[in-house]
Short mmCIF file of C-alpha atoms and ligand atoms in Angstrom, two decimals:
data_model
loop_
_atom_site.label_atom_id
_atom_site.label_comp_id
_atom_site.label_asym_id
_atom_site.label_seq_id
_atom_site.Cartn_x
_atom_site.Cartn_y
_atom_site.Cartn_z
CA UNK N 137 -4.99 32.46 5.13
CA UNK N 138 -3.17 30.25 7.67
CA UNK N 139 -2.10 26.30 6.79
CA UNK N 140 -0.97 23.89 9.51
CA UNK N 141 2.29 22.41 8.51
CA UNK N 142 2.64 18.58 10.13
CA UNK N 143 5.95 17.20 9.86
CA UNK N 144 7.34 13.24 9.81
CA UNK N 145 7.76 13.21 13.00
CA UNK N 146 4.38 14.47 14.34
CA UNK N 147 2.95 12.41 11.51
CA UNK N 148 4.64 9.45 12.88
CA UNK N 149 3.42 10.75 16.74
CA UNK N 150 -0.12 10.75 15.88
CA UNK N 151 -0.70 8.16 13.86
CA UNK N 152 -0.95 5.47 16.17
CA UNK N 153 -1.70 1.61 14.36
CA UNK N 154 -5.09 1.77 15.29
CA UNK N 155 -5.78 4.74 14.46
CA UNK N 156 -4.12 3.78 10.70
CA UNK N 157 -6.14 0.45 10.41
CA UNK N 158 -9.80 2.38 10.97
CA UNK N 159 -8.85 5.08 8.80
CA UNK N 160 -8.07 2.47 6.22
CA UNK N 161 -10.61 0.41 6.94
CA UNK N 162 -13.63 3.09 7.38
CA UNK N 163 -12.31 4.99 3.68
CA UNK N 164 -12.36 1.41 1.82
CA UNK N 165 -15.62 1.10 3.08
CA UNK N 166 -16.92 4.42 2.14
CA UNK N 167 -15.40 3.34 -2.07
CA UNK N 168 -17.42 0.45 -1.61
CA UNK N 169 -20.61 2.07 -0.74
CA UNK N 170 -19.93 4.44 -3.47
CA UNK N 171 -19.70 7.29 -1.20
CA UNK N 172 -16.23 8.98 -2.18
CA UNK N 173 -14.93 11.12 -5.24
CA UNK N 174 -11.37 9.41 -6.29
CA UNK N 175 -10.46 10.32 -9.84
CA UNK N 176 -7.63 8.03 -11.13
CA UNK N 177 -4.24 9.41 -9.60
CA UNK N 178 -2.15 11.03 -12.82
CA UNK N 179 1.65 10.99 -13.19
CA UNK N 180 4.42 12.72 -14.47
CA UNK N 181 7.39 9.78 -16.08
CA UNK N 182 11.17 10.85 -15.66
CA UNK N 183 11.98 7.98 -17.51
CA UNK N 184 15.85 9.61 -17.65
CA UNK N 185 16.01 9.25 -13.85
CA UNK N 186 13.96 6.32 -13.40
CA UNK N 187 11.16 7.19 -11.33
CA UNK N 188 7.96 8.95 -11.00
CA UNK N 189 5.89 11.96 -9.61
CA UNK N 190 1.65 11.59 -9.05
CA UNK N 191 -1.04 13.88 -7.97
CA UNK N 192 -3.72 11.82 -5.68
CA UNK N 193 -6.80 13.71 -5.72
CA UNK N 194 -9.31 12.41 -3.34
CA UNK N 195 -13.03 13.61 -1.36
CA UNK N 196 -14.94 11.84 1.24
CA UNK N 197 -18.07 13.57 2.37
CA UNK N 198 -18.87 11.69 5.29
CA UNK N 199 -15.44 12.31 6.58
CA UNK N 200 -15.34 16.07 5.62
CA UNK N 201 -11.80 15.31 4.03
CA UNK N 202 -10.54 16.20 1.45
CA UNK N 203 -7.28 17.15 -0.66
CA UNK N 204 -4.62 15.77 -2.57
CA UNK N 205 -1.32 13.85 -2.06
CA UNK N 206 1.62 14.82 -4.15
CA UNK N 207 4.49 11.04 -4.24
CA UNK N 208 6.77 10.43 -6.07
CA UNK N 209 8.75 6.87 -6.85
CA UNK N 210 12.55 6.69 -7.79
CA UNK N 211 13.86 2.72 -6.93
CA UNK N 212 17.42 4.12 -7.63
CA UNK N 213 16.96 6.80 -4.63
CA UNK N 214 18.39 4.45 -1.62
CA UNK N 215 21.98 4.39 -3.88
CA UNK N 216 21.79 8.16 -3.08
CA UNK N 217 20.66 8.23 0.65
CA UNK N 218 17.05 9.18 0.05
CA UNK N 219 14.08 7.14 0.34
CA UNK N 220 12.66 5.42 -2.92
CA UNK N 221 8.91 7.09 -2.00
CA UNK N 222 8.37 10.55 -0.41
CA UNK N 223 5.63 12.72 -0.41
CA UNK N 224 3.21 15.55 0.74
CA UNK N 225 -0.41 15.68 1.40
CA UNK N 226 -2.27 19.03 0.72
CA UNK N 227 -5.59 18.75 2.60
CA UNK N 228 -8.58 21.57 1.78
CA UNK N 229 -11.53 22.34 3.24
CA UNK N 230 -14.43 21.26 1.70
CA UNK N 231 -16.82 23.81 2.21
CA UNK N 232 -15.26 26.51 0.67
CA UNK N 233 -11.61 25.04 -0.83
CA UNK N 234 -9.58 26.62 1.89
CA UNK N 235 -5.90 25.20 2.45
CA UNK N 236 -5.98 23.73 6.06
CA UNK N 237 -2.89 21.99 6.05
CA UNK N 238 0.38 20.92 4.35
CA UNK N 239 1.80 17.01 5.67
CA UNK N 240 4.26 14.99 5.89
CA UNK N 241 3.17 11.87 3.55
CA UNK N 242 6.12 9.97 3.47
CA UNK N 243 5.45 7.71 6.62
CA UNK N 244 2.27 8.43 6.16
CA UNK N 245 1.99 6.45 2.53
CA UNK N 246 4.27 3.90 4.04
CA UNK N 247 1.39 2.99 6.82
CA UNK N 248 -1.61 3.53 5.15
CA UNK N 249 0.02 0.82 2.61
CA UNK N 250 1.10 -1.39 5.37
CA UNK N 251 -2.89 -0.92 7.14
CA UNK N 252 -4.67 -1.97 3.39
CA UNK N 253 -2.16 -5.09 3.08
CA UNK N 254 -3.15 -5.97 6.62
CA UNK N 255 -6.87 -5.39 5.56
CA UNK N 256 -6.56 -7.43 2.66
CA UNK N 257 -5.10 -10.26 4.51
CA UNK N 258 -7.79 -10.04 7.36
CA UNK N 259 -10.42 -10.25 4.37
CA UNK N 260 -8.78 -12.84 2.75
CA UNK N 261 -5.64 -14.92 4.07
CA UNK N 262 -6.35 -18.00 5.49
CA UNK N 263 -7.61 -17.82 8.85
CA UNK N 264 -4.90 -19.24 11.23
CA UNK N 265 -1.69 -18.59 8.53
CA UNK N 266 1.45 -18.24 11.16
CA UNK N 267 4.12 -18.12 8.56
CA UNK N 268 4.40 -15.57 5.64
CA UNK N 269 6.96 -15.09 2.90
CA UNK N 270 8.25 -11.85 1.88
CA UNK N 271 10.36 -10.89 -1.78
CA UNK N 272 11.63 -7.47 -1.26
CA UNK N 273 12.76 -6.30 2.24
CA UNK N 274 12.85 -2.37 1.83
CA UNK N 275 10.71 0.32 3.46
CA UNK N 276 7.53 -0.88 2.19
CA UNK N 277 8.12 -4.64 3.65
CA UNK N 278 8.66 -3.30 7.22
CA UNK N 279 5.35 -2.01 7.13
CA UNK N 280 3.35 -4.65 5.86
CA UNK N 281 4.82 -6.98 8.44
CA UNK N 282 4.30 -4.94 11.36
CA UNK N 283 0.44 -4.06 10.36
CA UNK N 284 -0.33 -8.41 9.18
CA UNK N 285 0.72 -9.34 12.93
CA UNK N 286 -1.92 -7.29 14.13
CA UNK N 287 -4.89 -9.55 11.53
CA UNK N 288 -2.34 -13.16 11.64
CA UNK N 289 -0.57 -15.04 14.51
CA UNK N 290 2.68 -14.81 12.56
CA UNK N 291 5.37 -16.58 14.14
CA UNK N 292 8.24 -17.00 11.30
CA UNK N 293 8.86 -15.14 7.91
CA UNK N 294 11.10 -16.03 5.11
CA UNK N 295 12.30 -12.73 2.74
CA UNK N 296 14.26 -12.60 -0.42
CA UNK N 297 16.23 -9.58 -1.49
CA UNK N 298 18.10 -9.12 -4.76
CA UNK N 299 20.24 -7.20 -1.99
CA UNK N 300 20.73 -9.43 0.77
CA UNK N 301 22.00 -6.69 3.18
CA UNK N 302 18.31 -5.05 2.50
CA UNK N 303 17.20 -9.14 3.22
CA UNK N 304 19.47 -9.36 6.53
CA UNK N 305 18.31 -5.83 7.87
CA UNK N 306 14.23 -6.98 6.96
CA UNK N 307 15.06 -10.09 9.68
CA UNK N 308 16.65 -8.39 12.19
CA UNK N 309 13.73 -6.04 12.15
CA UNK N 310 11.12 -9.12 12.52
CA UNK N 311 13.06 -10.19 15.60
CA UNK N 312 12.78 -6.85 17.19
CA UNK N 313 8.77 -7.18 16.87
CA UNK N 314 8.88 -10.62 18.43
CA UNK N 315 8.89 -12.85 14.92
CA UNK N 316 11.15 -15.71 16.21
CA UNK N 317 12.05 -17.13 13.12
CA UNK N 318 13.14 -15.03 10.50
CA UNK N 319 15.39 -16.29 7.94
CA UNK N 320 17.02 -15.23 4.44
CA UNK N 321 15.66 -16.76 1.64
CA UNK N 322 18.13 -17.89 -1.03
CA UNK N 323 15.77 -17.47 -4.02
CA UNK N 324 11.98 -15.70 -4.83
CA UNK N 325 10.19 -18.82 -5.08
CA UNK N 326 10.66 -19.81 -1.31
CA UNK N 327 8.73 -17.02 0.02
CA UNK N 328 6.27 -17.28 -2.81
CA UNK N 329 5.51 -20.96 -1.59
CA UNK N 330 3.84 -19.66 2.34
CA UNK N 331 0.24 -19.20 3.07
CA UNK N 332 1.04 -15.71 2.86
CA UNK N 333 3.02 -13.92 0.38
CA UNK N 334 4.29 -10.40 0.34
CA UNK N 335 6.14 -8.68 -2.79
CA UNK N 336 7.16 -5.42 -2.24
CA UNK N 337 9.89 -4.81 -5.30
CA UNK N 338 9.64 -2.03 -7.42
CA UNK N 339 9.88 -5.22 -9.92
CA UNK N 340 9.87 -5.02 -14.39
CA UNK N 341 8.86 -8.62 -14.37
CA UNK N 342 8.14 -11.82 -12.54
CA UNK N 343 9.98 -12.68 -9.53
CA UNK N 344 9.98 -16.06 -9.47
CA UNK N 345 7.41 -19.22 -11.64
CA UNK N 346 3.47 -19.55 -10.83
CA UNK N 347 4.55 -23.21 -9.66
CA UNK N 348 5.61 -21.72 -6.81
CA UNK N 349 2.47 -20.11 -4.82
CA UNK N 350 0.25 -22.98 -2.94
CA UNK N 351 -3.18 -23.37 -3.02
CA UNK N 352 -4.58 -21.81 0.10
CA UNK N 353 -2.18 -18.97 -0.15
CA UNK N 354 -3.01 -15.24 -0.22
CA UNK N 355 -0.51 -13.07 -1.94
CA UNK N 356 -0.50 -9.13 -1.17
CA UNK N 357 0.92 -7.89 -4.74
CA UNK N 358 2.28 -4.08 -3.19
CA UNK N 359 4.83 -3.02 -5.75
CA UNK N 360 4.07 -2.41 -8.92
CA UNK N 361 2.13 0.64 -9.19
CA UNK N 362 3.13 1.98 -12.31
CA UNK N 363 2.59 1.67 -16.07
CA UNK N 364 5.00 -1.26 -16.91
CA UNK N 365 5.83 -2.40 -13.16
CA UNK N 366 4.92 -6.19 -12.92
CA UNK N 367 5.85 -8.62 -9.79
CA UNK N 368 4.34 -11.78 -10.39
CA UNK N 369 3.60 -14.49 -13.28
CA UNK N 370 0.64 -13.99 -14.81
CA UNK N 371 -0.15 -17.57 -14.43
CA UNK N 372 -0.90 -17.13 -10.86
CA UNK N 373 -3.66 -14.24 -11.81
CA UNK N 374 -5.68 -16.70 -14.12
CA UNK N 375 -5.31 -18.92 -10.96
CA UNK N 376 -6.05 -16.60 -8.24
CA UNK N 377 -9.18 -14.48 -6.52
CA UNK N 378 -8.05 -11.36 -8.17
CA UNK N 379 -9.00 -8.13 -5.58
CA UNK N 380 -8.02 -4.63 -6.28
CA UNK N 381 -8.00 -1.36 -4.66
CA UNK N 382 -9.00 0.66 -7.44
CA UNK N 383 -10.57 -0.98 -10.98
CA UNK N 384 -9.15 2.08 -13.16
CA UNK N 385 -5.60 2.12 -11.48
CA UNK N 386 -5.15 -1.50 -11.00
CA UNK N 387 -5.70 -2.04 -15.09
CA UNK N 388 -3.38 1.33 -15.49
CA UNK N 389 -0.61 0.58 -12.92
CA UNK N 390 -1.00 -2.39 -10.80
CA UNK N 391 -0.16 -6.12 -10.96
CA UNK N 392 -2.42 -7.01 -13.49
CA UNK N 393 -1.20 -3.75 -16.19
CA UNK N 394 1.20 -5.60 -17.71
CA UNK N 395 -0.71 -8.80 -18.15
CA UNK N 396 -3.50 -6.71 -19.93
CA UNK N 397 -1.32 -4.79 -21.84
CA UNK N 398 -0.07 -8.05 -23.20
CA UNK N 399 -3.73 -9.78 -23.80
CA UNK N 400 -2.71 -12.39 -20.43
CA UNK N 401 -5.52 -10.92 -18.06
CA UNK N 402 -8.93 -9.58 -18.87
CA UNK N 403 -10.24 -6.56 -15.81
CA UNK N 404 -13.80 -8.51 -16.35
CA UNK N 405 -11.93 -11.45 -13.97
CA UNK N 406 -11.33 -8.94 -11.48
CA UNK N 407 -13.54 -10.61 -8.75
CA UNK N 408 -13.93 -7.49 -6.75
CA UNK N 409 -12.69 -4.24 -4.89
CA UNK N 410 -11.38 -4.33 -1.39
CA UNK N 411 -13.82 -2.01 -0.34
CA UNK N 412 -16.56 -4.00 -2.20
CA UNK N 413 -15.96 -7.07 -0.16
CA UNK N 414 -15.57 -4.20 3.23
CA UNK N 415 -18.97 -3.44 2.44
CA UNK N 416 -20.54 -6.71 2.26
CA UNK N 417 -21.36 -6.23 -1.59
CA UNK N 418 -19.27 -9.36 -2.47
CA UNK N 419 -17.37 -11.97 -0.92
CA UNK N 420 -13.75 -12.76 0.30
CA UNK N 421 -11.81 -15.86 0.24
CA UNK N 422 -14.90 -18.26 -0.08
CA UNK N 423 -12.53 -22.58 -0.33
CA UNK N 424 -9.81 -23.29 1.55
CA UNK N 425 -8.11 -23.93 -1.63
CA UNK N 426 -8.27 -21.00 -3.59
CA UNK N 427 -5.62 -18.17 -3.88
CA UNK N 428 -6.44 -14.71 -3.51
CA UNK N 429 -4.69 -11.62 -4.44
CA UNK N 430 -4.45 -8.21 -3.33
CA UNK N 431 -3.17 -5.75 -5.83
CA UNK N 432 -2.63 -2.89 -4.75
CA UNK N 433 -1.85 0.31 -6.47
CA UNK N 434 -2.37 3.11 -3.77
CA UNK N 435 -5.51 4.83 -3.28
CA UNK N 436 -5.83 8.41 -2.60
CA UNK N 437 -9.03 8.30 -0.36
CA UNK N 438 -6.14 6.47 2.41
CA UNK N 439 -4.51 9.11 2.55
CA UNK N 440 -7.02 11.70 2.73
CA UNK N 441 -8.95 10.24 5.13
CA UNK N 442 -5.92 9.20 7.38
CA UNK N 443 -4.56 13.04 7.07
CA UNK N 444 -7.74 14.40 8.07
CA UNK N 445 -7.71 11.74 11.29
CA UNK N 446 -4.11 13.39 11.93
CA UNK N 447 -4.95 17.14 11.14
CA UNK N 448 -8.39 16.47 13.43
CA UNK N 449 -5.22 15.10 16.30
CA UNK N 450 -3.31 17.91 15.67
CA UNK N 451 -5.74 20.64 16.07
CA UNK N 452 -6.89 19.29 19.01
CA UNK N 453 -3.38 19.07 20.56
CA UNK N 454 -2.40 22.05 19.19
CA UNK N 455 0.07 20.22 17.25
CA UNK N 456 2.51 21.47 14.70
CA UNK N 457 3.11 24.71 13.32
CA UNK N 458 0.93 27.98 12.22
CA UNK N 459 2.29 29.49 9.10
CA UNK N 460 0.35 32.76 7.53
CA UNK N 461 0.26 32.86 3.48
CA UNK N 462 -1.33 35.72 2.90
CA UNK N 463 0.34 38.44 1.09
CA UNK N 464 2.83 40.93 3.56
N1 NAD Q 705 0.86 -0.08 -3.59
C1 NAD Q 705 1.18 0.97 -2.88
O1 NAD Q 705 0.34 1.68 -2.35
C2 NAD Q 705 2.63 1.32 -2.68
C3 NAD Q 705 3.00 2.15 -1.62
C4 NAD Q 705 4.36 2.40 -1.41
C5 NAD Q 705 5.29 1.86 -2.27
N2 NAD Q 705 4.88 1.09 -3.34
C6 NAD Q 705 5.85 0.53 -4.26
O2 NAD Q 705 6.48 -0.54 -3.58
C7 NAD Q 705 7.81 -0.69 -4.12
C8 NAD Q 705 8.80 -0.75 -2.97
O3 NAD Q 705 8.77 0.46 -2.24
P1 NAD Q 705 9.76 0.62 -0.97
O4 NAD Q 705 9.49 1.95 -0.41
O5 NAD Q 705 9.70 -0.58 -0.10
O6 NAD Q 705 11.15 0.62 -1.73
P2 NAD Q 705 12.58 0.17 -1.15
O7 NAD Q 705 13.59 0.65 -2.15
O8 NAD Q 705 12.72 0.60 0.26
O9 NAD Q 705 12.51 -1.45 -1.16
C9 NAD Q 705 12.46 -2.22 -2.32
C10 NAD Q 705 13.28 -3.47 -2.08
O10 NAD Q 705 13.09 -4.38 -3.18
C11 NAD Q 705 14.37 -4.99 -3.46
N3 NAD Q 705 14.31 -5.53 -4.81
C12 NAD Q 705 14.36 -4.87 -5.99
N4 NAD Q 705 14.19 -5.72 -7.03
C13 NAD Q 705 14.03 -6.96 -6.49
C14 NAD Q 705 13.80 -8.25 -7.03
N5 NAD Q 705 13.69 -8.44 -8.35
N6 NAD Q 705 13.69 -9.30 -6.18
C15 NAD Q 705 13.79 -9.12 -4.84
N7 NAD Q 705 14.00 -7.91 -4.27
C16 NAD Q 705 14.11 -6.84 -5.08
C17 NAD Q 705 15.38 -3.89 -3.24
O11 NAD Q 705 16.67 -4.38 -3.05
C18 NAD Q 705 14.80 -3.20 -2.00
O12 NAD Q 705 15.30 -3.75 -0.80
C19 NAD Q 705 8.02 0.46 -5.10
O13 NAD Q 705 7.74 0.00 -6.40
C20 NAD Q 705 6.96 1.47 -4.67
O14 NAD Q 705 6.59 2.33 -5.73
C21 NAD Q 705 3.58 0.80 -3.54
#
């Protein structure tokens, strides 16, 4: 038995934006039509360190793809040098379960996140928004900027960082892709009052007052994606369009986990999934006036169908490297 071992950096080589946004796009649409297997990813809690490990089991028939991502999340890893996410993806061929490959999922996660935000805001922002705010400005930030200027004309972005180094470095990073006014915010609820909000922070409670989010906005809710992980007032999801990536996850571990937990939020107001409204089975944004959310947990069928777009790459280029597991 031979696997194909992809790292970063031929992850990062092949995985052009375009080619991150269809993948994205094409597996949302796929949940929506009901055409994918994606049990609910599982976890393993360290509470003593702080972090996480899950398993992300996904299968998409149309795509031939399928396989599982192993991730982890530890907020306290950047104190050490090491990224707060990292991960593998496993990726199996259907037909008869073989191993096909072993790869790099670290950028990989980070993209496919930054390509559904980017969806989402497509779907839902409003039209013409040219100014976004962003509270958080870590890995996962970068990302979801660079993939919203390819759906919004955005020409300035406001970002608050309980770090403001982390803030500072998120601004000098907008300039270099050609955002001319990027500026440190001195508080959460600056951000959280543009047309397009971004929160990002691996967060244990509200980052700032519902008061603060406009009507008209669209907020992409990215952080919390764990039991207990919360970002935003729950105020502003009895207000908003609530849209999820995953019904089962977003109750377990996304933005609106806490507020159930807590009797704040019923799921029966979730108003759809992404790749419901990708599908044409229900509606986006719908009044100028209304806020919509994006929560988004994570979904395993991004990642398998993205890894199978790169493995497809690789193979083709002859890419990456052989390695034998059979027994010697
Ligand atoms: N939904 C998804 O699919 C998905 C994918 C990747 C990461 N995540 C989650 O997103 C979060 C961020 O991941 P990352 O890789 O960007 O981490 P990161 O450590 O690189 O960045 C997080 C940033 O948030 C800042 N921060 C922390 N608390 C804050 C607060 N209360 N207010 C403002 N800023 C605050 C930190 O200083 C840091 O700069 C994590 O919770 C991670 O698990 C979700």
């Amino acid at each position: 038995m031979q696997v194909l071992i992809l790292a970063e950096s031929e992850v990062g080589r092949l995985a052009e934006e375009g080619l991150v946004m269809s993948a994205v796009e094409e597996a949302f649409r796929l949940d929506g039509l009901g055409q994918v297997q994606m049990p609910e990813k599982s976890y393993l809690t360290f509470s003593e360190y702080h972090g996480d490990l899950r398993t992300m089991p996904a299968y998409l028939p149309s795509l031939n793809a399928a396989g599982v991502k192993v991730v982890n999340s530890h907020p306290e890893n950047p104190k050490a040098g090491l990224p707060t996410v990292m991960a593998l993806v496993i990726l199996n061929d259907p037909q008869n379960g073989q191993p096909l490959a072993i790869i790099a999922g670290s950028a990989l996660t980070a993209i496919r996140t930054g390509a559904a935000g980017a969806l989402a805001a497509k779907l839902l922002a409003p039209p013409n928004a040219e100014r976004a705010g962003f509270i958080g400005g870590g890995t996962q930030a970068r990302q979801q900027l660079k993939f919203l200027m390819r759906v919004r004309p955005i020409r300035s972005i406001q970002v608050y960082d309980i770090d403001r180094k982390k803030a500072e470095g998120f601004c000098e990073y907008a300039r270099q892709l050609g955002i001319s006014g990027a500026t440190v915010a001195a508080a959460a609820q600056e951000p959280a009052g543009e047309p397009i909000v971004v929160t990002t922070t691996p967060g244990q409670g509200p980052v700032c007052g519902a008061e603060a989010f406009r009507p008209g906005s669209h907020v992409n809710a990215i952080g919390a994606d764990a039991p207990g992980k919360q970002e935003l007032p729950p105020a502003i999801l009895s207000r908003a369009k609530v849209v999820v990536d995953s019904r089962e996850q977003a109750a377990h571990s996304g933005e609106i986990n806490v507020p159930i937990a807590k009797g704040l939020y019923r799921p029966d107001r979730i108003h759809a999934t992404l790749g419901e409204i990708v599908a044409g089975k229900k509606p986006g944004r719908t009044a100028d006036s209304e806020v919509t959310l994006f929560d988004s947990t994570g979904v395993a069928i991004l990642d398998i169908a993205l890894a199978k777009k790169i493995y497809d790459l690789a193979v083709g280029q002859k890419a990456g490297k052989i390695v034998g597991l059979d027994q010697s």
